[in-house]
Short mmCIF file of C-alpha atoms in Angstrom, two decimals:
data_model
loop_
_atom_site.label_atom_id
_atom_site.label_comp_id
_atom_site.label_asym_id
_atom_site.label_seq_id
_atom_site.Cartn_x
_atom_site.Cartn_y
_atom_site.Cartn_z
CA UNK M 1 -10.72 -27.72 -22.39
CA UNK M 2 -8.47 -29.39 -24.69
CA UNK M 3 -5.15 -29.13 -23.09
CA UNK M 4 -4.15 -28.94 -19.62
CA UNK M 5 -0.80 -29.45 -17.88
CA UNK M 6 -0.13 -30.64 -14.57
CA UNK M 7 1.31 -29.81 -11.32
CA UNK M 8 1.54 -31.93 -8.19
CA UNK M 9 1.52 -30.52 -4.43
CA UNK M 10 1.18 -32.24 -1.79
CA UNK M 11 -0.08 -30.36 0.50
CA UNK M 12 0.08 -32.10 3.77
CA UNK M 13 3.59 -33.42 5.69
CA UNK M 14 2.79 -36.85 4.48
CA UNK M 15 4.18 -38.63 1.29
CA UNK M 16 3.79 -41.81 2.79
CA UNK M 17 2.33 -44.55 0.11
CA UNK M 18 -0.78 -44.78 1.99
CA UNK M 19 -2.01 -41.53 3.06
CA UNK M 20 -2.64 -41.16 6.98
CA UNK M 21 -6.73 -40.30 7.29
CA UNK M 22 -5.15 -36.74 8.89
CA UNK M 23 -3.25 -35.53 5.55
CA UNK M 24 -6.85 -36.35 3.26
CA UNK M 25 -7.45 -33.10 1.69
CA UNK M 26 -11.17 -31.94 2.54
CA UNK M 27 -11.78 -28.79 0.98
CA UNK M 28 -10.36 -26.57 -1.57
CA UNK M 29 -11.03 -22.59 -2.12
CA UNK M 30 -9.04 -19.96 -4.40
CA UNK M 31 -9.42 -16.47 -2.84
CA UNK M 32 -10.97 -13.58 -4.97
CA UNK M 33 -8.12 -12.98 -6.89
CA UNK M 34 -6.89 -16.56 -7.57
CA UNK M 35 -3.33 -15.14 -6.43
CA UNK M 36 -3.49 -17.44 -3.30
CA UNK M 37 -4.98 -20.85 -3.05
CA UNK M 38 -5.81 -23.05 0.62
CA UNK M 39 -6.45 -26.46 1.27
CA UNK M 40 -8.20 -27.70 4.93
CA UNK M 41 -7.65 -31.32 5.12
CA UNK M 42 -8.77 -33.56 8.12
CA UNK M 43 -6.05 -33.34 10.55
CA UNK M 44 -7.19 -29.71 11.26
CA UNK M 45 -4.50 -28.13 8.82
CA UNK M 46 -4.62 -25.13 6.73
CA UNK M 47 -2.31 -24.82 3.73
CA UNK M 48 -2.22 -21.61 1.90
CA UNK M 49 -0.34 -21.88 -1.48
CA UNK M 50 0.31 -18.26 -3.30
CA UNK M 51 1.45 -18.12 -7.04
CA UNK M 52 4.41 -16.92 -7.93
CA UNK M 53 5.17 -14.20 -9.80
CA UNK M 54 6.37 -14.39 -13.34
CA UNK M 55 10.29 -14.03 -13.53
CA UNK M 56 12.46 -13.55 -16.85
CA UNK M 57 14.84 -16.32 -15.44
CA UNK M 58 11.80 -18.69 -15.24
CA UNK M 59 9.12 -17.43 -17.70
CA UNK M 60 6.75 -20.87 -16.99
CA UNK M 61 6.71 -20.12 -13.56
CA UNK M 62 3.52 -17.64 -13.61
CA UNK M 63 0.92 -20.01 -12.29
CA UNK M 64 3.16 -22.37 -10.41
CA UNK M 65 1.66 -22.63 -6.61
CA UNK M 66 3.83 -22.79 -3.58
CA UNK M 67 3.75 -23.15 0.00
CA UNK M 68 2.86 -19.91 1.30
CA UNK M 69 1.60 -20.67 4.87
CA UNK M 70 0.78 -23.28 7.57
CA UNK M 71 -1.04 -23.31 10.03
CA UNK M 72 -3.06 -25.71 12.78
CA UNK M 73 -6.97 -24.05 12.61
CA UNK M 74 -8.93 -27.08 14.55
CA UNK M 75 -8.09 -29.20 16.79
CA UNK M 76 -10.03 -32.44 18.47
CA UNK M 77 -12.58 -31.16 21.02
CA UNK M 78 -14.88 -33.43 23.44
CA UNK M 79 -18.47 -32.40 23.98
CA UNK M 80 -18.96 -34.20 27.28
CA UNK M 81 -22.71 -33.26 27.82
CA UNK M 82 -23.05 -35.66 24.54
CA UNK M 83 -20.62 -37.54 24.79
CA UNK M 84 -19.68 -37.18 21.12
CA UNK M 85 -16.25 -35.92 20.43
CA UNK M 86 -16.02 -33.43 17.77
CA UNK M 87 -13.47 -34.16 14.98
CA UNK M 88 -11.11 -31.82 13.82
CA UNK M 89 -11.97 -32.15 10.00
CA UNK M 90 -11.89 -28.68 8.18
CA UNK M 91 -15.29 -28.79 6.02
CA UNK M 92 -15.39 -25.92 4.27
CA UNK M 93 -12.95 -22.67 3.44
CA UNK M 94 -14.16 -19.20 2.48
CA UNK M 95 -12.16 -16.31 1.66
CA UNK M 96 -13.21 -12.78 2.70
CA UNK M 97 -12.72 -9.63 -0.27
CA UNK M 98 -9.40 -8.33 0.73
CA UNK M 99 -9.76 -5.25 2.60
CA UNK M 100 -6.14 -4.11 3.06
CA UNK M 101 -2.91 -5.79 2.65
CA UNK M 102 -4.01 -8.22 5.20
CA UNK M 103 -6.06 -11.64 3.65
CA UNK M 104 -9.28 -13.48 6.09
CA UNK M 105 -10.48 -16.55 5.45
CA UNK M 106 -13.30 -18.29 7.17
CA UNK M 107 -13.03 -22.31 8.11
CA UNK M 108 -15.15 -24.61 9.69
CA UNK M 109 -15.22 -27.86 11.49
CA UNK M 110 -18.67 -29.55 12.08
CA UNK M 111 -19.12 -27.19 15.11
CA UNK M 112 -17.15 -24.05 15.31
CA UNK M 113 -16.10 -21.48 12.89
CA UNK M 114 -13.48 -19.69 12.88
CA UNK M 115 -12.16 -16.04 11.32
CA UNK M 116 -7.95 -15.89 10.67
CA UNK M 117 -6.29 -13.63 9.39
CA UNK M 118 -2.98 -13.79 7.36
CA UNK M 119 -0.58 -11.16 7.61
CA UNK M 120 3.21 -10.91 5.82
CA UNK M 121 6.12 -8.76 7.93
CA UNK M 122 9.73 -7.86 6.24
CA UNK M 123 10.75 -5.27 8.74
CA UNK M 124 11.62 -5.01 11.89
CA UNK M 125 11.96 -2.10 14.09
CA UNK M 126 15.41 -1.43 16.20
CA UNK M 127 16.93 1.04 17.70
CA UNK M 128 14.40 1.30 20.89
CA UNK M 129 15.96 3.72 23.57
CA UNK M 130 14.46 2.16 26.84
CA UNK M 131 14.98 -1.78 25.52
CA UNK M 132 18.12 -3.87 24.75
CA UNK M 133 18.40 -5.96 21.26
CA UNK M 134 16.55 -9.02 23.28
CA UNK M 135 13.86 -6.79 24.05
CA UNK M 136 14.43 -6.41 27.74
CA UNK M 137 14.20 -3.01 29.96
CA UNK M 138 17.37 -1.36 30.20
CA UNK M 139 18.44 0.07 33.26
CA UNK M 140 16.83 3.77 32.86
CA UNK M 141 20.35 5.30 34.06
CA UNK M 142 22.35 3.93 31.31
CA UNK M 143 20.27 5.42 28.71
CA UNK M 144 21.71 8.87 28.13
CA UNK M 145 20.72 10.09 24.41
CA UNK M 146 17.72 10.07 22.64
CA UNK M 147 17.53 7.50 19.41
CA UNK M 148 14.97 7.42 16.31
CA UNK M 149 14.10 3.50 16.00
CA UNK M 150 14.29 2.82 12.52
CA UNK M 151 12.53 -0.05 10.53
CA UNK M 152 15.21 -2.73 9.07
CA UNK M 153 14.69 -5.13 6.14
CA UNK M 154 14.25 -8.81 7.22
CA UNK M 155 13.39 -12.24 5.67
CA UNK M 156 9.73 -12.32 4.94
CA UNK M 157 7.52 -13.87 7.56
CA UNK M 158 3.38 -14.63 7.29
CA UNK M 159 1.61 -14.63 10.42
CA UNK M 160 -1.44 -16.22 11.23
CA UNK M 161 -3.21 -15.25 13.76
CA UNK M 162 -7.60 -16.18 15.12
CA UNK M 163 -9.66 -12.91 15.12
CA UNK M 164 -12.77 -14.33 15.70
CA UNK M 165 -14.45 -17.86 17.08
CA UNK M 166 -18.02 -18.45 16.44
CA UNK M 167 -19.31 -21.17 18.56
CA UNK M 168 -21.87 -22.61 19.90
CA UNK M 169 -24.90 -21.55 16.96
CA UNK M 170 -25.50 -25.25 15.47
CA UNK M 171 -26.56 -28.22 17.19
CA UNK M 172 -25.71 -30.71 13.98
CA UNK M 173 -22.72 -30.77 12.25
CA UNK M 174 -21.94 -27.78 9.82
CA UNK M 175 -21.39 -28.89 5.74
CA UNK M 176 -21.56 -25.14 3.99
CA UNK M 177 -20.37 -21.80 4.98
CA UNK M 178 -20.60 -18.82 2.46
CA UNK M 179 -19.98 -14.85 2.67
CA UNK M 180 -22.35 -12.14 1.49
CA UNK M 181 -21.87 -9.86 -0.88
CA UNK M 182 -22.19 -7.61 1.69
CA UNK M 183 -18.78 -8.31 2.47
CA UNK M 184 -20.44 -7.79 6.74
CA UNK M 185 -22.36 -11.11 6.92
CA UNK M 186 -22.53 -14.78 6.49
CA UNK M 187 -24.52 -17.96 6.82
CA UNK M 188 -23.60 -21.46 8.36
CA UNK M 189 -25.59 -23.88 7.51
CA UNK M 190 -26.21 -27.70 8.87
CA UNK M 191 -28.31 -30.54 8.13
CA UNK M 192 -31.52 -28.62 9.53
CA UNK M 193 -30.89 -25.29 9.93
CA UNK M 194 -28.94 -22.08 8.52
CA UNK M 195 -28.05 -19.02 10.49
CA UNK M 196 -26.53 -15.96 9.98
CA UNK M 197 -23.75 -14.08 11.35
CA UNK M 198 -22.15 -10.85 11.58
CA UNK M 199 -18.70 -10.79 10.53
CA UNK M 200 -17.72 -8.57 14.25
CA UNK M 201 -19.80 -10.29 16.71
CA UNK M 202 -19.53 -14.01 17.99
CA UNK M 203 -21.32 -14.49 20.40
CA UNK M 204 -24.89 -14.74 18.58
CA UNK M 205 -26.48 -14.99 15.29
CA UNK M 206 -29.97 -15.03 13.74
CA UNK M 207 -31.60 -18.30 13.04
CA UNK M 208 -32.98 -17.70 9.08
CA UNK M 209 -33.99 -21.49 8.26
CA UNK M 210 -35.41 -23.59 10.40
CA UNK M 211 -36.32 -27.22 9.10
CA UNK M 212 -36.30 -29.20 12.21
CA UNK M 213 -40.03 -31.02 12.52
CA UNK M 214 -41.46 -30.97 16.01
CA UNK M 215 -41.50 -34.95 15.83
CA UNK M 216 -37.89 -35.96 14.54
CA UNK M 217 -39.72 -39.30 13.49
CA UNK M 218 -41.76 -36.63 10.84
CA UNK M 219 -38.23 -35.84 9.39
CA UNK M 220 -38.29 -36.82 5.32
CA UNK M 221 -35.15 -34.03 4.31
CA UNK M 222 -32.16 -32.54 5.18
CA UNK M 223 -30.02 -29.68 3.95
CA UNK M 224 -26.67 -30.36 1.95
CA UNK M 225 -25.55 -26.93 1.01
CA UNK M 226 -26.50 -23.31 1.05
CA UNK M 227 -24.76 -20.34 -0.76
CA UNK M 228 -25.69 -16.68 -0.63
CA UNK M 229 -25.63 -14.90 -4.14
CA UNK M 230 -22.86 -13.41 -5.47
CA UNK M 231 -24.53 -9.82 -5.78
CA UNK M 232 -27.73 -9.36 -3.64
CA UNK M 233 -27.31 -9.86 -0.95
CA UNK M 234 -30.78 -10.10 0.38
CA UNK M 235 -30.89 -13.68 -1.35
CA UNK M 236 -29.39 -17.20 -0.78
CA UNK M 237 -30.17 -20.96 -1.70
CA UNK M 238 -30.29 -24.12 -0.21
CA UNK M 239 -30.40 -27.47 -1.43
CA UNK M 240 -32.31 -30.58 0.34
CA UNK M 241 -31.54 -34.77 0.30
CA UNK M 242 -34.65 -34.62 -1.76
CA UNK M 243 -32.99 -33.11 -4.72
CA UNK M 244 -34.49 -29.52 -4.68
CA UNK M 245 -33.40 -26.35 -4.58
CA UNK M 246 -35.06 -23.23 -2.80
CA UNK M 247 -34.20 -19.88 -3.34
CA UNK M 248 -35.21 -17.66 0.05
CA UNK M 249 -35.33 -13.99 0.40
CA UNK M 250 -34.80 -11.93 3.56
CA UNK M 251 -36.78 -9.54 2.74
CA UNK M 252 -39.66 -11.33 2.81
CA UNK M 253 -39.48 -12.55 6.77
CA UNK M 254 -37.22 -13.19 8.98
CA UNK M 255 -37.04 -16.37 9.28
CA UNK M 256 -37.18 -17.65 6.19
CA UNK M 257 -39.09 -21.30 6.24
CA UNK M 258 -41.09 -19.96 3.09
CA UNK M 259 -39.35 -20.17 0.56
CA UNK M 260 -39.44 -18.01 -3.10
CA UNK M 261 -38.85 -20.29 -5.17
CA UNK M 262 -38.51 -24.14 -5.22
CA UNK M 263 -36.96 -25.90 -7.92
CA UNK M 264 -37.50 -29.06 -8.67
CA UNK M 265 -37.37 -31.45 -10.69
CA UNK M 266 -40.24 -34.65 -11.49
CA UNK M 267 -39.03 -37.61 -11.39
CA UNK M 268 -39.62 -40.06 -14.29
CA UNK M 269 -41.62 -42.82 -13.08
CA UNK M 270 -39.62 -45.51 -15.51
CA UNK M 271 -36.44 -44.44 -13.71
CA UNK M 272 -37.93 -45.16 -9.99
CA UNK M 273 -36.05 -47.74 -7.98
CA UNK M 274 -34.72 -48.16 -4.81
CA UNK M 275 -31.91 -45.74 -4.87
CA UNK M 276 -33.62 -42.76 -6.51
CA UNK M 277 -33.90 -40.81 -3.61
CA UNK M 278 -30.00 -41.31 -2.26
CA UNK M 279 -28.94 -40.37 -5.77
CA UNK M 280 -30.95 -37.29 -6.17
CA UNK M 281 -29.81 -35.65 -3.32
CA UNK M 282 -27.71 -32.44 -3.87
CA UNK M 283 -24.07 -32.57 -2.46
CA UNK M 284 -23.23 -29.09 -3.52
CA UNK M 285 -24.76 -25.88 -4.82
CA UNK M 286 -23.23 -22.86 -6.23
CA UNK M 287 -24.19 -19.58 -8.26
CA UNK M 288 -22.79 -18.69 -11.26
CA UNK M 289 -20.86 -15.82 -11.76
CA UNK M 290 -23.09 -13.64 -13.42
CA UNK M 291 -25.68 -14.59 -10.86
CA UNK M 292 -28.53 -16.25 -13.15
CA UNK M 293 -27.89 -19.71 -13.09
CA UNK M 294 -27.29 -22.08 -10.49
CA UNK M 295 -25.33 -25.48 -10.54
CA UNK M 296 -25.89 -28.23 -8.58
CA UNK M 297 -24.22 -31.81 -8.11
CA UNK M 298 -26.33 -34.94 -7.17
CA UNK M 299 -25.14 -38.56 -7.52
CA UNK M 300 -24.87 -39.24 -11.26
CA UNK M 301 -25.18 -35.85 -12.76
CA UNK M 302 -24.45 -32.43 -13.04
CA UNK M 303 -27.39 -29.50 -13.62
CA UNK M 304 -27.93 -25.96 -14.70
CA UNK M 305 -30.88 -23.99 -13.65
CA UNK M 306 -31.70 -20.79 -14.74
CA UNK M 307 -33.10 -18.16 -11.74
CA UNK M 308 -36.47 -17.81 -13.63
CA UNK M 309 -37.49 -21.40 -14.48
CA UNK M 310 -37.95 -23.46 -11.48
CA UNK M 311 -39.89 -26.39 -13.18
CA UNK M 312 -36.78 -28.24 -14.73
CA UNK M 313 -33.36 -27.13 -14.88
CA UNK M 314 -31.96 -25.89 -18.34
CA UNK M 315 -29.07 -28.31 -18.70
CA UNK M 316 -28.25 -31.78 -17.80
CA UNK M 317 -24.22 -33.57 -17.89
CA UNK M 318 -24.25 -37.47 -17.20
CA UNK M 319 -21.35 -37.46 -14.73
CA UNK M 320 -20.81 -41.30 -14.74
CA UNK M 321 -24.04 -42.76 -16.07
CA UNK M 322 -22.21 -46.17 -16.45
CA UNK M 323 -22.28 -46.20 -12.99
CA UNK M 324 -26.25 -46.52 -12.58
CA UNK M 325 -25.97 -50.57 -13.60
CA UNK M 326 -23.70 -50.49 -10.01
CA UNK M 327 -25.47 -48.43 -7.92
CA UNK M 328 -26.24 -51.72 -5.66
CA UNK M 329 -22.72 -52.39 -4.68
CA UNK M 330 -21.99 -48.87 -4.21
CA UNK M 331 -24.52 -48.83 -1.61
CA UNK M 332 -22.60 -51.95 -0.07
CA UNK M 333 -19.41 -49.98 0.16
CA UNK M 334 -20.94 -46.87 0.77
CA UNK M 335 -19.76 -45.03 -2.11
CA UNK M 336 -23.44 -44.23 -3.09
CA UNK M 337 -23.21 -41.10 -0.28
CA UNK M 338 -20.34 -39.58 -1.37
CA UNK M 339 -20.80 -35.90 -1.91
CA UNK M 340 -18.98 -34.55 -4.98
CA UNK M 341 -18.90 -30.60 -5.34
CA UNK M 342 -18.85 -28.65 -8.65
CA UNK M 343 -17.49 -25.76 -10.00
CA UNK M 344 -17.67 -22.97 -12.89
CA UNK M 345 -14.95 -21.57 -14.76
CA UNK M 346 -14.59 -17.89 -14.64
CA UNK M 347 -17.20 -16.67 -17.67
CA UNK M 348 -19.47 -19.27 -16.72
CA UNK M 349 -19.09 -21.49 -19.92
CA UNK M 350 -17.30 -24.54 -18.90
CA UNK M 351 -18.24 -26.32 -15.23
CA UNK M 352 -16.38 -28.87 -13.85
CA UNK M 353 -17.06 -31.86 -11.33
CA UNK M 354 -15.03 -34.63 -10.16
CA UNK M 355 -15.80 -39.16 -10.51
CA UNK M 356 -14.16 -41.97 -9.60
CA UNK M 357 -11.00 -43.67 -10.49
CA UNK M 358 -8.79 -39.85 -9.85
CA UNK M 359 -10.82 -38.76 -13.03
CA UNK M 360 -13.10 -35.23 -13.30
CA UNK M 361 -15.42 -33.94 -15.62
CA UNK M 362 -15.32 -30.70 -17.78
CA UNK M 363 -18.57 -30.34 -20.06
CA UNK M 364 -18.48 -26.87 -22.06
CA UNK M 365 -22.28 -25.30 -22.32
CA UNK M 366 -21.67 -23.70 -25.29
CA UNK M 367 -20.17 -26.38 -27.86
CA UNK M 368 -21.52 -29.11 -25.47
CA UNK M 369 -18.47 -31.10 -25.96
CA UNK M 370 -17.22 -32.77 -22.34
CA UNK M 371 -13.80 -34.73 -21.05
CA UNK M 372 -12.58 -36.84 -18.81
CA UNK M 373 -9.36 -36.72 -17.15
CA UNK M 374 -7.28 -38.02 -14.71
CA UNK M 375 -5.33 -36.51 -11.81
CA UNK M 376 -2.47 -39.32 -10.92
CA UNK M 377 0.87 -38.88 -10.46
CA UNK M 378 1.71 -41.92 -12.39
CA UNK M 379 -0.34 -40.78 -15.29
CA UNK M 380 1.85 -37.70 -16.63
CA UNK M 381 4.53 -35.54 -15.56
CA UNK M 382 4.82 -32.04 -14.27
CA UNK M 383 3.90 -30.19 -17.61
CA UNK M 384 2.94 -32.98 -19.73
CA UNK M 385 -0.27 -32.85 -21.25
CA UNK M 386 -3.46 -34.75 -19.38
CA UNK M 387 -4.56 -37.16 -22.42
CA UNK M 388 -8.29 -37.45 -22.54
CA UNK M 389 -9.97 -40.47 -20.63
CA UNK M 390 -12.75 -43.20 -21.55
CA UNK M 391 -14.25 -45.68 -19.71
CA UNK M 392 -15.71 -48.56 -21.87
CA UNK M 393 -18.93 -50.24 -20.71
CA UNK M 394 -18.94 -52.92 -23.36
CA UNK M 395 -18.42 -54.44 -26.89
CA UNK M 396 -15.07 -52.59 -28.23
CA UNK M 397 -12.23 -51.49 -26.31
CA UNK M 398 -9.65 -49.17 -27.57
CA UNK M 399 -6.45 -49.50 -26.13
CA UNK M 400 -6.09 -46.41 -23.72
CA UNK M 401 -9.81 -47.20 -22.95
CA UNK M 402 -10.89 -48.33 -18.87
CA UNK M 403 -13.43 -50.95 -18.55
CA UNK M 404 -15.80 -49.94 -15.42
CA UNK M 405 -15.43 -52.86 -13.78
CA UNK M 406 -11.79 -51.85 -13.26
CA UNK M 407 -12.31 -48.43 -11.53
CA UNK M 408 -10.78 -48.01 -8.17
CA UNK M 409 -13.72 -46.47 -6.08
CA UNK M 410 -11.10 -45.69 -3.27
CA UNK M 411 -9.56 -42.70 -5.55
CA UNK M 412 -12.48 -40.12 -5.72
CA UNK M 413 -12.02 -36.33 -6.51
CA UNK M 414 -14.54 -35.20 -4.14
CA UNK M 415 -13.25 -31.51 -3.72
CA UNK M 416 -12.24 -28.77 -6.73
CA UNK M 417 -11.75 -25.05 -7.28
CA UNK M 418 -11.30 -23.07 -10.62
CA UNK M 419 -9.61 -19.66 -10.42
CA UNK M 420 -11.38 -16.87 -10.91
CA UNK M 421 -10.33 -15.67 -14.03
CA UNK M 422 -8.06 -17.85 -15.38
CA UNK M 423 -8.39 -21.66 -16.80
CA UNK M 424 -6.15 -22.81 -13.91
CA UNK M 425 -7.85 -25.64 -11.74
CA UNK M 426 -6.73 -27.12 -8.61
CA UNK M 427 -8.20 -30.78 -7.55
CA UNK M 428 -7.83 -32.90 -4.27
CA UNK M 429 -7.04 -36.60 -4.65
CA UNK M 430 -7.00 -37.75 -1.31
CA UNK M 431 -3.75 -36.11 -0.02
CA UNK M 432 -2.17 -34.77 -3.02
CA UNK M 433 -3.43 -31.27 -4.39
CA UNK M 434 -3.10 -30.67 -8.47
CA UNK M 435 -2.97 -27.66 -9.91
CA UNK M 436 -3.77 -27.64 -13.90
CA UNK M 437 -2.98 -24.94 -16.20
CA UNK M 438 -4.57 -24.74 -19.43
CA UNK M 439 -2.20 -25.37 -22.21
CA UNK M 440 -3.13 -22.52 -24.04
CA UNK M 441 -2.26 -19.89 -20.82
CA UNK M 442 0.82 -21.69 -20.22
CA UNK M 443 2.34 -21.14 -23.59
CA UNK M 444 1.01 -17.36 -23.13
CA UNK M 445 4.14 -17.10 -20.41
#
């Protein structure tokens, strides 16, 4: 947590000044491995980035991401018996376990989901005896000997191609997608219900939440994320705008309205004010590793709860706590709704989240020592060391120290991914992806 060095991609065609809205990064996901990385933004665009391999020319070029593939997964779409056209916005990424020696990933706009698969060729066949070297028929009396076609090196290409489109299950629009452990299934989830899919079979799927009052004008909560867990795969979680969590097992019925668990927790009466609610909401839920604890993002903080205690969760990180003396302008410029996701590290030790200002969080559960730090290009070089970052609320500055009334709330790290194993992290700041590397790996190499 001490050190980390940085590298900028951007991963989008634009390096204009001022992003275009298309290039904004919206979602970030490292695949199983951590070998390849991909970035939706809201354009539409997928960008896979795959590490390269360590080299004896270049030894501190193991972790280094590049562009490994391209490609155009949603575009705009009209719905015209609603008149509401449907925006091309990638929302969330999953990766699929790797099978074979092809890769599948699983994105999302706020309506359809879609299956691709990525695929790498470096050989091509020649040698055919009934077509020409353009792939046309020959004439069938020229051909007078029999040929073995034999497979030729070429340069290395990656194709993309759709196996699967899975449309038409959610009325409202889709914020959380996430693959069982069954490596066969998965859920989508939108603001008021979640369903679940087979992997091989679009065109219907099985309704397993269902929060949708008969009278809309009854509605008090929404859903903000779901996630199955990460090794039974009989149980998943979902998180509400009311700041609870419920943990639902489909073994119990299927559809799953009753929950097994609901955790929650009571609100302090002395801390009750007009924005409570808005900043208790959940913007992102995930399961750690080992599958006992859950983390979960709302508007000021970041929590731990352990799978057997639902009354209160078991650890509590101030994100930006200086920010709750602001909270009435950030409703002005809507900044109060943003939804910031979280993340574990690979043991389950250290979780990070991401603020304002380009800066992110780490807080490590077992010293409980946190840092802030800053992903900006102007900030530090490509392998320089992030420095550690304050902001001052009052009284005493020290010189490298940011007062809060000088954060830019236009530069938010909304989206973030840690690899799987390794202390390499990769945040989104608007359109520019960074990848950090611990300092301690890096000198490893």
């Amino acid at each position: 947590m001490d050190g980390y060095v940085q590298r900028v991609l951007t991963a989008t065609p634009s390096r204009l000044a001022v992003p275009l809205p298309a290039d904004i990064i919206s979602t970030v996901e490292f695949n199983h491995t951590g070998e390849l990385l991909a970035t939706g933004d809201k354009g539409g665009r997928v960008v896979i980035f795959q590490r390269e391999p360590e080299s004896k020319n270049a030894p501190h070029s193991q972790g280094e991401y590049d562009v490994y593939s391209t490609f155009q997964s949603h575009e705009p779409e009209f719905d015209y018996l609603k008149s509401l056209e449907i925006e091309e916005k990638i929302n969330k990424i999953k990766w699929l376990p790797q099978q074979n020696a092809a890769h599948s990933l699983l994105s999302t706009n706020d309506k359809t989901i879609k299956l691709w698969k990525i695929t790498e060729r470096d050989k091509r066949p020649e040698g055919y005896n009934l077509k020409d070297e353009e792939g046309k028929l020959k004439d069938l009396s020229t051909v007078t000997s029999l040929q073995v076609p034999v497979l030729k090196p070429m340069d290395l290409m990656v194709e993309v191609s759709p196996r699967r489109i899975f449309a038409n299950g959610h009325t409202y629009h889709i914020n959380s997608i996430s693959v069982n452990s069954d490596c066969e299934t998965y859920m989508s989830a939108d603001d008021l219900r979640i369903n679940l899919w087979h992997l091989a079979i679009t065109d219907r799927s099985f309704n397993i939440v269902d929060i949708k009052p008969a009278n809309m004008e009854d509605l008090t909560e929404v859903i903000t994320a779901s996630e199955f867990h990460p090794h039974h795969c009989n149980l998943f979680v979902y998180s509400s705008s009311k700041g609870s969590l419920r943990l639902c097992d489909m073994r119990a019925a299927a559809l799953c309205d009753k929950h097994s668990k609901l955790f929650e927790e009571p609100e302090d009466p002395s801390n009750r004010s007009f924005f409570s609610e808005i900043i208790s909401s959940v913007s992102d839920v995930k399961f750690s590793h080992s599958g006992r604890y859950m983390l979960t993002r709302d508007y000021l903080t970041v929590k731990v709860w352990d799978l057997n205690m639902e009354a209160r969760p078991i650890e509590t990180y101030q994100v930006h706590d200086y920010l709750r003396s602001k909270l009435c302008s950030l409703y002005e410029n809507d900044c109060i709704f943003d939804k910031f996701e979280c993340a574990w590290n690979g043991s389950d030790s250290v979780i990070m989240t991401g603020a304002y200002n380009n800066f992110f969080r780490m807080f490590d559960r077992n010293t409980k020592r946190d840092v802030t730090l800053e992903a900006s290009r102007e900030s530090s070089k490509p392998r320089a060391v992030l420095k550690p970052r304050r902001v001052c609320v009052g009284g005493k500055r020290r010189r490298d120290d940011i007062s809060v009334d000088s954060l830019d709330f236009t530069k938010k790290i909304l989206h973030t991914a840690w690899h799987p194993a390794e202390n390499i992290i990769a945040i989104a700041a608007t359109n520019n992806l960074y990848i950090f590397q611990d300092k301690v790996n890096s000198d490893m190499h």
